[in-house]
Amino acid sequence: MAIIGTSAVKWNPDKFKKNASFMDKLVEQLKSEEEIIKLGGGPKNIEKQHQKQRLTARERIAKLIDANTYFMELGLFCANGMYEEFGGCPAAGNVIGVAMIHGKETMIVAHDATVKAGAHFEMTVKKTLRAQEIAMKNNIPIVYLVDSAGVFLPLQDQVFPDENHFGRIFYNNARLSAMGVTQVAAVMGPCVAGGAYLPVMCDKFIMTEGSSLFLAGPALVKAAIGQVIDLETLGGATTHNAISGTADYHEPNDEAALERIRDILGKVSHKPQASFNKIASEEPLFSPDEIHGVIPEGLGQYDMREIIARIVDRSELDEYKSTYGKTILTGTARIGGYAIGIVANQKTVQRTAKGEMQMGGVMYNEAADKAARFVMNCNQDGIPILFLHDVNGFMVGRDAEHAGIAKDGAKLVNAVANSVVPKITIVIGGSYGAGNYAMCGKAYDPRFIFAWPTANISVMGGSQAASTITEIRLSGKQVSEEEKNRVYEEIKSNYEAQGNPRYAAARLWVDAIIYPNETRDVLIRCLDTAMNNPNVPPPNFGVLQV
C-alpha cells in the first residue's frame, strides 16, 4: 500500500488555515443548532417530565448505555423546519441511535415526551422505521423506551394508513422477532391505542409504576361502551403484570426499568459475526482534525486523497486502476483495522493518457466503468464499501453520449444496486442527479448514510437549475432584465435551501450531519455495527451493459 496525503504545513499552510476557518464556522453553527434541538420541548416541558418522577429520553439513554461509551445519535435533525404550524417537532419527538449495552451494539428508540407528549408525526414514524431497518440489516438488538400519547391526531392521515406509516412499525416488530433479533420494550409513561402493540410484540416487556397501556383510554371506553373505569385499573402496570399477564416485568421507576433492560441484554448470547477481514487498528499518519482545512469555501478543487489520508489506517490506500478514469478514486484501505473498499469522487482537474482534460467531480465513461468493476470486486472479496460523494453528475454532450455514457452509468448503478456487502455513504460536497444514485445515495440501500455541513443534495446545482427553469418559465415572454434576474434568484434560492444538508436530514435522506473531523470514529462505529450480521448472500449482478 502507498501512503497518501501530505502534512498541512508542507501542503499549503495559508490555504489550509483559510479553509479550516470556513469549516470551523460551519461546525460551530451546527453544534449551536444541535444544542437547541436536544432541549426537545424546552425547559418547561422537561421540568414537567421531572415532576412526574420520570426521566427525559436523553437522560434515560445516558443511564442505559455502558459508561464512557459513545452514543451515535441518528436523525437529530429529523423534522427540522417542519410542522411549524403546530409549533414544530424537534428531532421528530424521539431519539434514536446506536450504543453499547453490556458490550453489545444496540439500537435505541426513545420517545421524547417533552415534544407533543411523544405523539407520532409522519417523520416520527419514518425515524422509528429507519431505526428498525438498521437493527434488521445489522442484526443488532433494539430497545424501545416508550412514553407516547400515540398518533398526532390532527395529522392522522399522514400517519395511519399507508405502507410506511404507523402499522409498519408493528410489521417490523414481527419480522425482527422472526429473524431472531432481540427486542426489549419498557413502557415508562403512556402507551395508547395502536401504539400499544409495539411493546406487546417485543420479546421482553417492562412497565414502570405509574405508566399505562391500553387500546382505548377511559374517556373513549366510556364513549364507546358506557363503562366508567380509572386509568390505573384499565391499563396500569399492576393490571398488565398481575391480571392480564401482558407485561413481563413490573418496575418501580425509570432507573429500575433501565437496569432491568441492561440485565436482560447482559444475558443474551453472543451470536456469530461477519467474516470481514480485520486486524489491529492503527491511527492515520495525518490527524483527522486536519480535515477541516482540506475543503475550500465554495467547494472548489481539492484532492480527495487528502481527506482519505486522514480517515484510513496509516494513511495508506492501495489504489485500483489509478491511471484510468481518474475523476473517480477507487482502492482498498483499512479503517479501524477493517479492510474496506473506497469509491470517491476526485475534485481536481485530471488529464487522461490521451491528453484530454477532465473536470473534477464529473463521472466520465472510464470512471463509471472503473467504479462498477471495483464494486463488483469488493463483493467478490467480501469487503465493505465506503462511498465519498462530491459529484456533479455524469458527463453530458455529444462525445459522452456517443461513447455510451448512459450505458456505462447504468453498469455502475446496477453494480451498486446489487451490491450485497455493507455500504456506507458520506456526502462531503455536491451529490447531484444520477451521480447521487451511482455513488450509493439513500435510494441505493446504504447501511448508513451521513452528510458533512458542506453537503448539497439535489437533482442539480442551484445555478444550473435556476438557469434552466428561468429559460423555460420565461420562454416567449417579453420581460425586463430585472424581472428575469428576480425569477432566477428566487429559483436559485429555493434550490439552495432544498439542497442544504439540514433539509436532507429533516427528511431522513441522510441519517445524520456529522463533524468532518469525527468521520473516522463514525465509520469505525458503523463497521463495528455491520460486523454483527454474518448473513451476506452471494452477489448476483444480473444483466450488465457492456
PDB file of C-alpha atoms in Angstrom, residues 112-219:
ATOM      1  CA  ASP A 112     -39.376  12.293  23.863  1.00  0.00           C
ATOM      2  CA  ALA A 113     -42.438  13.075  25.996  1.00  0.00           C
ATOM      3  CA  THR A 114     -41.409  16.753  26.190  1.00  0.00           C
ATOM      4  CA  VAL A 115     -42.353  17.131  22.498  1.00  0.00           C
ATOM      5  CA  LYS A 116     -46.130  16.959  21.981  1.00  0.00           C
ATOM      6  CA  ALA A 117     -46.322  14.269  24.711  1.00  0.00           C
ATOM      7  CA  GLY A 118     -44.305  11.953  22.471  1.00  0.00           C
ATOM      8  CA  ALA A 119     -47.029  11.889  19.826  1.00  0.00           C
ATOM      9  CA  HIS A 120     -46.193  10.410  16.418  1.00  0.00           C
ATOM     10  CA  PHE A 121     -45.985  12.622  13.346  1.00  0.00           C
ATOM     11  CA  GLU A 122     -45.205  11.104   9.952  1.00  0.00           C
ATOM     12  CA  MET A 123     -41.494  11.823  10.400  1.00  0.00           C
ATOM     13  CA  THR A 124     -41.588  10.231  13.884  1.00  0.00           C
ATOM     14  CA  VAL A 125     -42.833   7.039  12.265  1.00  0.00           C
ATOM     15  CA  LYS A 126     -40.275   7.275   9.462  1.00  0.00           C
ATOM     16  CA  LYS A 127     -37.493   7.722  12.005  1.00  0.00           C
ATOM     17  CA  THR A 128     -38.622   4.683  14.012  1.00  0.00           C
ATOM     18  CA  LEU A 129     -38.792   2.625  10.820  1.00  0.00           C
ATOM     19  CA  ARG A 130     -35.230   3.673   9.955  1.00  0.00           C
ATOM     20  CA  ALA A 131     -34.082   2.541  13.414  1.00  0.00           C
ATOM     21  CA  GLN A 132     -35.758  -0.830  12.900  1.00  0.00           C
ATOM     22  CA  GLU A 133     -34.236  -1.118   9.427  1.00  0.00           C
ATOM     23  CA  ILE A 134     -30.731  -0.535  10.814  1.00  0.00           C
ATOM     24  CA  ALA A 135     -31.310  -3.115  13.551  1.00  0.00           C
ATOM     25  CA  MET A 136     -32.610  -5.584  10.974  1.00  0.00           C
ATOM     26  CA  LYS A 137     -29.784  -5.145   8.468  1.00  0.00           C
ATOM     27  CA  ASN A 138     -27.062  -5.261  11.101  1.00  0.00           C
ATOM     28  CA  ASN A 139     -28.631  -7.967  13.274  1.00  0.00           C
ATOM     29  CA  ILE A 140     -28.362  -5.935  16.480  1.00  0.00           C
ATOM     30  CA  PRO A 141     -30.781  -5.825  19.455  1.00  0.00           C
ATOM     31  CA  ILE A 142     -33.263  -2.961  19.612  1.00  0.00           C
ATOM     32  CA  VAL A 143     -34.586  -1.294  22.758  1.00  0.00           C
ATOM     33  CA  TYR A 144     -37.746   0.847  22.802  1.00  0.00           C
ATOM     34  CA  LEU A 145     -38.211   3.351  25.649  1.00  0.00           C
ATOM     35  CA  VAL A 146     -41.922   4.068  25.300  1.00  0.00           C
ATOM     36  CA  ASP A 147     -43.513   7.288  26.547  1.00  0.00           C
ATOM     37  CA  SER A 148     -46.005   8.371  23.902  1.00  0.00           C
ATOM     38  CA  ALA A 149     -49.524   9.708  23.526  1.00  0.00           C
ATOM     39  CA  GLY A 150     -49.845   7.804  20.234  1.00  0.00           C
ATOM     40  CA  VAL A 151     -50.711   9.278  16.836  1.00  0.00           C
ATOM     41  CA  PHE A 152     -50.743  13.079  16.463  1.00  0.00           C
ATOM     42  CA  LEU A 153     -54.456  13.183  15.654  1.00  0.00           C
ATOM     43  CA  PRO A 154     -54.612  16.442  13.633  1.00  0.00           C
ATOM     44  CA  LEU A 155     -52.370  14.756  11.054  1.00  0.00           C
ATOM     45  CA  GLN A 156     -53.650  11.174  11.336  1.00  0.00           C
ATOM     46  CA  ASP A 157     -53.984  10.844   7.561  1.00  0.00           C
ATOM     47  CA  GLN A 158     -50.194  11.226   7.296  1.00  0.00           C
ATOM     48  CA  VAL A 159     -49.505   8.616   9.969  1.00  0.00           C
ATOM     49  CA  PHE A 160     -52.055   5.835   9.905  1.00  0.00           C
ATOM     50  CA  PRO A 161     -52.958   4.011   6.677  1.00  0.00           C
ATOM     51  CA  ASP A 162     -50.113   3.830   4.174  1.00  0.00           C
ATOM     52  CA  GLU A 163     -47.421   1.206   3.592  1.00  0.00           C
ATOM     53  CA  ASN A 164     -44.727   3.007   5.578  1.00  0.00           C
ATOM     54  CA  HIS A 165     -46.983   4.539   8.211  1.00  0.00           C
ATOM     55  CA  PHE A 166     -47.649   3.503  11.818  1.00  0.00           C
ATOM     56  CA  GLY A 167     -48.653  -0.094  11.110  1.00  0.00           C
ATOM     57  CA  ARG A 168     -45.278  -0.807   9.511  1.00  0.00           C
ATOM     58  CA  ILE A 169     -43.642  -0.464  12.937  1.00  0.00           C
ATOM     59  CA  PHE A 170     -45.589  -3.478  14.215  1.00  0.00           C
ATOM     60  CA  TYR A 171     -44.991  -5.349  10.957  1.00  0.00           C
ATOM     61  CA  ASN A 172     -41.267  -4.849  11.590  1.00  0.00           C
ATOM     62  CA  ASN A 173     -41.685  -5.996  15.208  1.00  0.00           C
ATOM     63  CA  ALA A 174     -42.945  -9.304  13.875  1.00  0.00           C
ATOM     64  CA  ARG A 175     -40.230  -9.564  11.228  1.00  0.00           C
ATOM     65  CA  LEU A 176     -37.436  -8.745  13.692  1.00  0.00           C
ATOM     66  CA  SER A 177     -38.726 -11.379  16.101  1.00  0.00           C
ATOM     67  CA  ALA A 178     -38.844 -13.981  13.332  1.00  0.00           C
ATOM     68  CA  MET A 179     -35.242 -13.107  12.421  1.00  0.00           C
ATOM     69  CA  GLY A 180     -34.112 -13.689  15.997  1.00  0.00           C
ATOM     70  CA  VAL A 181     -33.254 -10.032  16.624  1.00  0.00           C
ATOM     71  CA  THR A 182     -33.746  -9.302  20.336  1.00  0.00           C
ATOM     72  CA  GLN A 183     -36.358  -6.613  21.075  1.00  0.00           C
ATOM     73  CA  VAL A 184     -36.905  -5.171  24.547  1.00  0.00           C
ATOM     74  CA  ALA A 185     -39.544  -2.539  25.354  1.00  0.00           C
ATOM     75  CA  ALA A 186     -40.032  -0.518  28.509  1.00  0.00           C
ATOM     76  CA  VAL A 187     -43.274   1.442  28.893  1.00  0.00           C
ATOM     77  CA  MET A 188     -42.281   4.403  31.063  1.00  0.00           C
ATOM     78  CA  GLY A 189     -45.328   6.642  30.558  1.00  0.00           C
ATOM     79  CA  PRO A 190     -48.460   6.451  28.403  1.00  0.00           C
ATOM     80  CA  CYS A 191     -48.708   3.922  25.583  1.00  0.00           C
ATOM     81  CA  VAL A 192     -52.076   4.149  23.922  1.00  0.00           C
ATOM     82  CA  ALA A 193     -54.226   2.919  21.044  1.00  0.00           C
ATOM     83  CA  GLY A 194     -52.399   1.194  18.181  1.00  0.00           C
ATOM     84  CA  GLY A 195     -49.065   2.115  19.765  1.00  0.00           C
ATOM     85  CA  ALA A 196     -49.792  -0.434  22.472  1.00  0.00           C
ATOM     86  CA  TYR A 197     -48.916  -3.205  20.044  1.00  0.00           C
ATOM     87  CA  LEU A 198     -45.242  -2.198  19.895  1.00  0.00           C
ATOM     88  CA  PRO A 199     -44.193  -3.305  23.414  1.00  0.00           C
ATOM     89  CA  VAL A 200     -46.549  -6.274  23.391  1.00  0.00           C
ATOM     90  CA  MET A 201     -44.886  -7.574  20.208  1.00  0.00           C
ATOM     91  CA  CYS A 202     -41.392  -7.366  21.710  1.00  0.00           C
ATOM     92  CA  ASP A 203     -39.556 -10.332  23.268  1.00  0.00           C
ATOM     93  CA  LYS A 204     -39.385  -8.674  26.695  1.00  0.00           C
ATOM     94  CA  PHE A 205     -41.829  -6.074  28.026  1.00  0.00           C
ATOM     95  CA  ILE A 206     -41.305  -3.924  31.124  1.00  0.00           C
ATOM     96  CA  MET A 207     -43.738  -1.465  32.736  1.00  0.00           C
ATOM     97  CA  THR A 208     -42.928   1.123  35.368  1.00  0.00           C
ATOM     98  CA  GLU A 209     -45.216   2.159  38.208  1.00  0.00           C
ATOM     99  CA  GLY A 210     -47.456   4.974  37.006  1.00  0.00           C
ATOM    100  CA  SER A 211     -47.200   4.036  33.332  1.00  0.00           C
ATOM    101  CA  SER A 212     -50.202   2.861  31.346  1.00  0.00           C
ATOM    102  CA  LEU A 213     -51.055   0.817  28.274  1.00  0.00           C
ATOM    103  CA  PHE A 214     -54.422   0.331  26.619  1.00  0.00           C
ATOM    104  CA  LEU A 215     -56.090   0.202  23.215  1.00  0.00           C
ATOM    105  CA  ALA A 216     -58.569   2.870  24.334  1.00  0.00           C
ATOM    106  CA  GLY A 217     -58.323   5.241  27.299  1.00  0.00           C
ATOM    107  CA  PRO A 218     -61.010   5.773  29.970  1.00  0.00           C
ATOM    108  CA  ALA A 219     -62.757   8.576  28.042  1.00  0.00           C
TER     109      ALA A 219
END
